GROMACS .gro file of C-alpha atoms in nm:
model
  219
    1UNK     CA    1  14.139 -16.357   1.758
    2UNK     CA    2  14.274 -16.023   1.869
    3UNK     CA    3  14.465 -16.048   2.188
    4UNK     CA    4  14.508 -15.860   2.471
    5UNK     CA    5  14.821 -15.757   2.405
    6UNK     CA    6  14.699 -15.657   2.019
    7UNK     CA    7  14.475 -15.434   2.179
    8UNK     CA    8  14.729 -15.246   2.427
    9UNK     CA    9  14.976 -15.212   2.121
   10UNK     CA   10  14.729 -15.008   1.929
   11UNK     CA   11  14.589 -14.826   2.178
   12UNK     CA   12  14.913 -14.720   2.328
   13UNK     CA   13  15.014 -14.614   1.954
   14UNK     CA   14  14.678 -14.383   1.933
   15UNK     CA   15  14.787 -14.211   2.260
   16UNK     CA   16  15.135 -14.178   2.106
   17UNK     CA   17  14.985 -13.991   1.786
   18UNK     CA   18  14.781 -13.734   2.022
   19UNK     CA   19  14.998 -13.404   2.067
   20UNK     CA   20  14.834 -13.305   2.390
   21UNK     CA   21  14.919 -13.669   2.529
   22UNK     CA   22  15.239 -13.748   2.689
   23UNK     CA   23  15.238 -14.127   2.638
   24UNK     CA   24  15.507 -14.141   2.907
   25UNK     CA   25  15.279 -14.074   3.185
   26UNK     CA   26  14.980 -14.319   3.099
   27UNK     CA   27  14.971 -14.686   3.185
   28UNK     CA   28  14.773 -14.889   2.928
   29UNK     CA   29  14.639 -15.285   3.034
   30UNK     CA   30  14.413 -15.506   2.925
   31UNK     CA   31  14.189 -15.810   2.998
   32UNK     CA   32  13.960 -15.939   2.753
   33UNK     CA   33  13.892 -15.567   2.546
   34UNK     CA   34  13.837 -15.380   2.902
   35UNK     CA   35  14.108 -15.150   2.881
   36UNK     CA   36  14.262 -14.970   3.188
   37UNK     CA   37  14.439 -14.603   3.193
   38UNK     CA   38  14.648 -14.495   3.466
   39UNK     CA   39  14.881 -14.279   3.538
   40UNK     CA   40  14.960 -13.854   3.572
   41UNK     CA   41  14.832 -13.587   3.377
   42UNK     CA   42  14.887 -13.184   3.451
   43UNK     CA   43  14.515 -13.095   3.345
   44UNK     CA   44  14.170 -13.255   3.342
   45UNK     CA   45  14.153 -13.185   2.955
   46UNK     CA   46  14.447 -13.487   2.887
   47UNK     CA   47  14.240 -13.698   3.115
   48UNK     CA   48  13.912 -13.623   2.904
   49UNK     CA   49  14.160 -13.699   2.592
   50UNK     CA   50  14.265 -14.013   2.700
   51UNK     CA   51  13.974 -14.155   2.764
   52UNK     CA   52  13.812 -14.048   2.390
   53UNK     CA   53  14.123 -14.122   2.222
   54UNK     CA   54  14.112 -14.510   2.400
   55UNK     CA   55  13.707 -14.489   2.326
   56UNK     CA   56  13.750 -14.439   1.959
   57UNK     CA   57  13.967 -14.777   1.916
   58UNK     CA   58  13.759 -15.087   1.771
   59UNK     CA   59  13.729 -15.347   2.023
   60UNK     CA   60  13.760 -15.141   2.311
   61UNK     CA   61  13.464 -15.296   2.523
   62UNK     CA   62  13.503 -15.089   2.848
   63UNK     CA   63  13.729 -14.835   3.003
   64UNK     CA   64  13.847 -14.831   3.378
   65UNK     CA   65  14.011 -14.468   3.405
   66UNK     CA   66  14.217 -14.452   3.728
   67UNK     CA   67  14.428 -14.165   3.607
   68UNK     CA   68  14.486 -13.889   3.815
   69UNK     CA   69  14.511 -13.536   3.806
   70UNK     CA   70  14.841 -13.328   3.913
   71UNK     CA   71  14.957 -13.025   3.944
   72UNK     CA   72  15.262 -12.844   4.077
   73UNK     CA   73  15.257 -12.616   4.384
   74UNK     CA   74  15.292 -12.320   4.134
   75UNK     CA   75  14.980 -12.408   3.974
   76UNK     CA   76  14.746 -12.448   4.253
   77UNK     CA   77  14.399 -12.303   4.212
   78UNK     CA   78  14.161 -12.174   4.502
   79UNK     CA   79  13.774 -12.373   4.451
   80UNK     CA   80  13.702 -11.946   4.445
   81UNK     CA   81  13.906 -11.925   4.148
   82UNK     CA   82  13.831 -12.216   3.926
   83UNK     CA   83  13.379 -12.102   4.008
   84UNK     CA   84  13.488 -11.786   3.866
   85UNK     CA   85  13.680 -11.921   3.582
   86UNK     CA   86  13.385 -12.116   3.485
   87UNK     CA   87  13.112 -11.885   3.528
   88UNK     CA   88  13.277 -11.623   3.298
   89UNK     CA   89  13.334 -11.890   3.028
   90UNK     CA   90  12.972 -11.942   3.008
   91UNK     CA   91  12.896 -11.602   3.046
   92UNK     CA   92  13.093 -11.504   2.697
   93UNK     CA   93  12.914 -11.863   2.541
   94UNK     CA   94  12.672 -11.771   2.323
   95UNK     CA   95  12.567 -12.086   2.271
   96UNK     CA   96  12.485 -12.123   2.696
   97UNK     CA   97  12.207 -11.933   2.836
   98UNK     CA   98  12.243 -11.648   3.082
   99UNK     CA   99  12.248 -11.774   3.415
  100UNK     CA  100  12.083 -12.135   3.309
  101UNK     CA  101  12.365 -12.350   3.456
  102UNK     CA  102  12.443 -12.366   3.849
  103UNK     CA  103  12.809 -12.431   3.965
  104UNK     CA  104  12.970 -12.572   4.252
  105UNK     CA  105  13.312 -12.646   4.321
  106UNK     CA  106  13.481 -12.884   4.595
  107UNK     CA  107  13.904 -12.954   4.603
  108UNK     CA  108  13.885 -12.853   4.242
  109UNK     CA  109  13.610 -13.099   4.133
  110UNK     CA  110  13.322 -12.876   3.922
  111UNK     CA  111  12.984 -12.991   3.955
  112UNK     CA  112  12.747 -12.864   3.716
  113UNK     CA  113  12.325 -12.844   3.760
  114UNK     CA  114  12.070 -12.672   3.601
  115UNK     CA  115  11.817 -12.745   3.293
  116UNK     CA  116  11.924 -12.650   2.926
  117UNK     CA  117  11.687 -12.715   2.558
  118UNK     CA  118  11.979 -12.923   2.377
  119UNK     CA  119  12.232 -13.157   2.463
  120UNK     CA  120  12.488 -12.990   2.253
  121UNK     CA  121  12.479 -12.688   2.484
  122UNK     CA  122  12.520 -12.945   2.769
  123UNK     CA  123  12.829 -13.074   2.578
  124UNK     CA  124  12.969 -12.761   2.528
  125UNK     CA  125  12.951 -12.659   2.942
  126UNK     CA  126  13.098 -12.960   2.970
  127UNK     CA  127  13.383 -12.902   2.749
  128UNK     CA  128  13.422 -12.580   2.867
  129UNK     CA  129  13.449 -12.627   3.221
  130UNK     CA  130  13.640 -12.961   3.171
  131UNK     CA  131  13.923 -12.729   2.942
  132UNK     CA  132  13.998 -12.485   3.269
  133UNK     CA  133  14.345 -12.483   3.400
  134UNK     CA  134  14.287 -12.584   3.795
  135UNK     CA  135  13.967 -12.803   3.744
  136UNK     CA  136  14.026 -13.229   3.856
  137UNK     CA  137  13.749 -13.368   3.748
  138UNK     CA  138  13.378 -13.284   3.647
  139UNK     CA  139  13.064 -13.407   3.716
  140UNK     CA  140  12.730 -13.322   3.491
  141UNK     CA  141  12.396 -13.296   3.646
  142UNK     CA  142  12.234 -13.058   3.382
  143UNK     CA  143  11.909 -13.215   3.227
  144UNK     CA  144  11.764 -13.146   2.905
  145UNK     CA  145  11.368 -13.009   2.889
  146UNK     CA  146  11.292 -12.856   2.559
  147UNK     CA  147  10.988 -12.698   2.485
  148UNK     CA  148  10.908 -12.844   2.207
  149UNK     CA  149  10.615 -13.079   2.235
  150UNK     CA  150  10.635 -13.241   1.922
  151UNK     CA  151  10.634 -13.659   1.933
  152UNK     CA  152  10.961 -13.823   1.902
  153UNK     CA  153  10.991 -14.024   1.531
  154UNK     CA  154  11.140 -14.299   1.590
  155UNK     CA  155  11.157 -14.391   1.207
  156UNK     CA  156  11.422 -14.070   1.216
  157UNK     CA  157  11.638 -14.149   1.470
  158UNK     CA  158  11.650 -14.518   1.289
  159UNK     CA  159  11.714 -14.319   0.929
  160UNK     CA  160  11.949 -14.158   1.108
  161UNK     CA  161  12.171 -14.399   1.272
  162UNK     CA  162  12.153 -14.621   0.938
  163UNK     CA  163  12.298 -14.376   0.752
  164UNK     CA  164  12.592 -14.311   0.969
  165UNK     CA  165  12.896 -14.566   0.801
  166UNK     CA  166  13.016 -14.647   1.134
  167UNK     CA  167  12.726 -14.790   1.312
  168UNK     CA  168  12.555 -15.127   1.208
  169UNK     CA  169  12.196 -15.038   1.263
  170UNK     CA  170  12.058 -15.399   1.167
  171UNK     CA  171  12.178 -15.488   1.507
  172UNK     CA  172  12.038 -15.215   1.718
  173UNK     CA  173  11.644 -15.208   1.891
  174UNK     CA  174  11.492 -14.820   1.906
  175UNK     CA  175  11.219 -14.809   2.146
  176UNK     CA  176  11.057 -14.439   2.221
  177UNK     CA  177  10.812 -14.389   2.563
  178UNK     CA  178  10.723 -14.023   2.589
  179UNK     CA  179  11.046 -13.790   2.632
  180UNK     CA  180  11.279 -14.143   2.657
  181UNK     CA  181  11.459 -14.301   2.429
  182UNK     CA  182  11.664 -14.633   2.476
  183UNK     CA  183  11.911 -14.768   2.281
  184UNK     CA  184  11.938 -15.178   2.280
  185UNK     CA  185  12.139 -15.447   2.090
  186UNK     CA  186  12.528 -15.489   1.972
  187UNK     CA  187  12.801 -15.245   1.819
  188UNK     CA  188  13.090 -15.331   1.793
  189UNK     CA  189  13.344 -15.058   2.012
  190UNK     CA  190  13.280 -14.778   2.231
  191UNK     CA  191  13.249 -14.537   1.984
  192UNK     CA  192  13.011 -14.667   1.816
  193UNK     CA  193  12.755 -14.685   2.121
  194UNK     CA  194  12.858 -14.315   2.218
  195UNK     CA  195  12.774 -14.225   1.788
  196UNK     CA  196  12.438 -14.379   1.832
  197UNK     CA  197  12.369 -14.207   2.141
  198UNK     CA  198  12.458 -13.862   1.981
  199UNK     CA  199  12.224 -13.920   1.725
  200UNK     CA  200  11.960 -13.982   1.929
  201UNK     CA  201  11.989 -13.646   2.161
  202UNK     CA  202  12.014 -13.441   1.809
  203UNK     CA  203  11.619 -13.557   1.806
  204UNK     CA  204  11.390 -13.268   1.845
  205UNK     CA  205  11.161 -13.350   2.224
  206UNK     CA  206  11.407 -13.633   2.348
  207UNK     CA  207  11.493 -13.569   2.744
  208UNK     CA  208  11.630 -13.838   2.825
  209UNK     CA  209  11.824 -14.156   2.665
  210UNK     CA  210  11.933 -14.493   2.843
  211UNK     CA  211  12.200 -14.662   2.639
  212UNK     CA  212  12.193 -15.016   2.666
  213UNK     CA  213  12.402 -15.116   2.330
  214UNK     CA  214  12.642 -15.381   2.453
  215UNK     CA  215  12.994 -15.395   2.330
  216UNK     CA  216  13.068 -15.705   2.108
  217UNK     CA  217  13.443 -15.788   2.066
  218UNK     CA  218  13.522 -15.897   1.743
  219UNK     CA  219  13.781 -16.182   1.623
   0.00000   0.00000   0.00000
């Protein structure tokens, strides 16, 4: 069986291999494939990092991110600032709609609201935003309402996730109510649940999904 201390070893050895990590400045622990970050970083961006980086590792169950974010007297940035920051970058996005995202911004935390069509566009804000020097953490409110009224196939989204080499699909349950999507049964890491889920917002007339794959830790 893997142990705990298997599974800090290699995920303390992925962080190592990232360039925009500082392994230095994250604490790694772990009980029974929940797996704990804490520490420093100088930017939201390494935090975001971390925390995919850890994700991608098979039999990773659960993350508890306590990791903070830091930064010098010389690089403090005014809530004024970082709103502004933010609204330009989406403003030069083509990919974001004019004015389709609202932003607020509180002791450097960005909160972002609004409706968009596609989840990749809400991805992308959040990326954006998340990348801004300044910005301490980020919260997404924006929901997804396309206008497209066709049905959601389910036999798609299930051709879909089979053919992706990283998933098992034998062991995952598709049910589709309206606009809602949800995702039940085992995978096998974190990534794998977060693959499954992508898949299923790259559906045409999906609004919402509820991801209840359960992390199995394998011996």
């Amino acid at each position: 069986m893997k142990t705990n201390a298997d599974l800090q070893n290699r995920v303390q050895n992925a962080l190592q291999w990232e360039p925009l990590l500082n392994k230095e400045e994250i604490g790694v622990s772990v009980d029974d494939g929940i797996v704990t970050l804490t520490g420093f970083t100088d930017s939201y961006a390494k935090k975001v990092k971390a925390e995919e980086t850890t994700k991608n590792i098979l039999g990773v169950k659960a993350i508890v991110e306590k990791m903070e974010v830091k930064f010098g007297m010389n690089n403090a940035i005014s809530d004024t600032q970082i709103a502004h920051e933010v609204v330009n970058a989406f403003q030069w996005n083509w990919e974001i709609p004019n004015d389709a995202i609202k932003v607020k911004v509180e002791n450097g935390w960005v909160t972002l609201e609004g409706n968009l069509e596609w989840n990749y566009q809400r991805e992308t804000a959040n990326k954006i935003a998340g990348s801004l020097l300044g910005v301490h953490g980020l919260t997404n409110k924006i929901s997804i309402k396309t206008e497209l009224h066709d049905e959601i196939e389910k036999k798609a989204i299930e051709e879909a996730i089979a053919s992706n080499w990283a998933i098992n699909s034998d062991e995952i349950t598709i049910t589709v109510l309206d606009k809602k999507v949800t995702l039940s049964g085992i995978v096998h890491s974190l990534y794998q649940k977060h693959q499954a889920e992508k898949i299923v917002w790259s559906t045409p007339g999906v609004w919402f999904v509820e991801n209840n794959l359960e992390v199995g830790f394998e011996n």
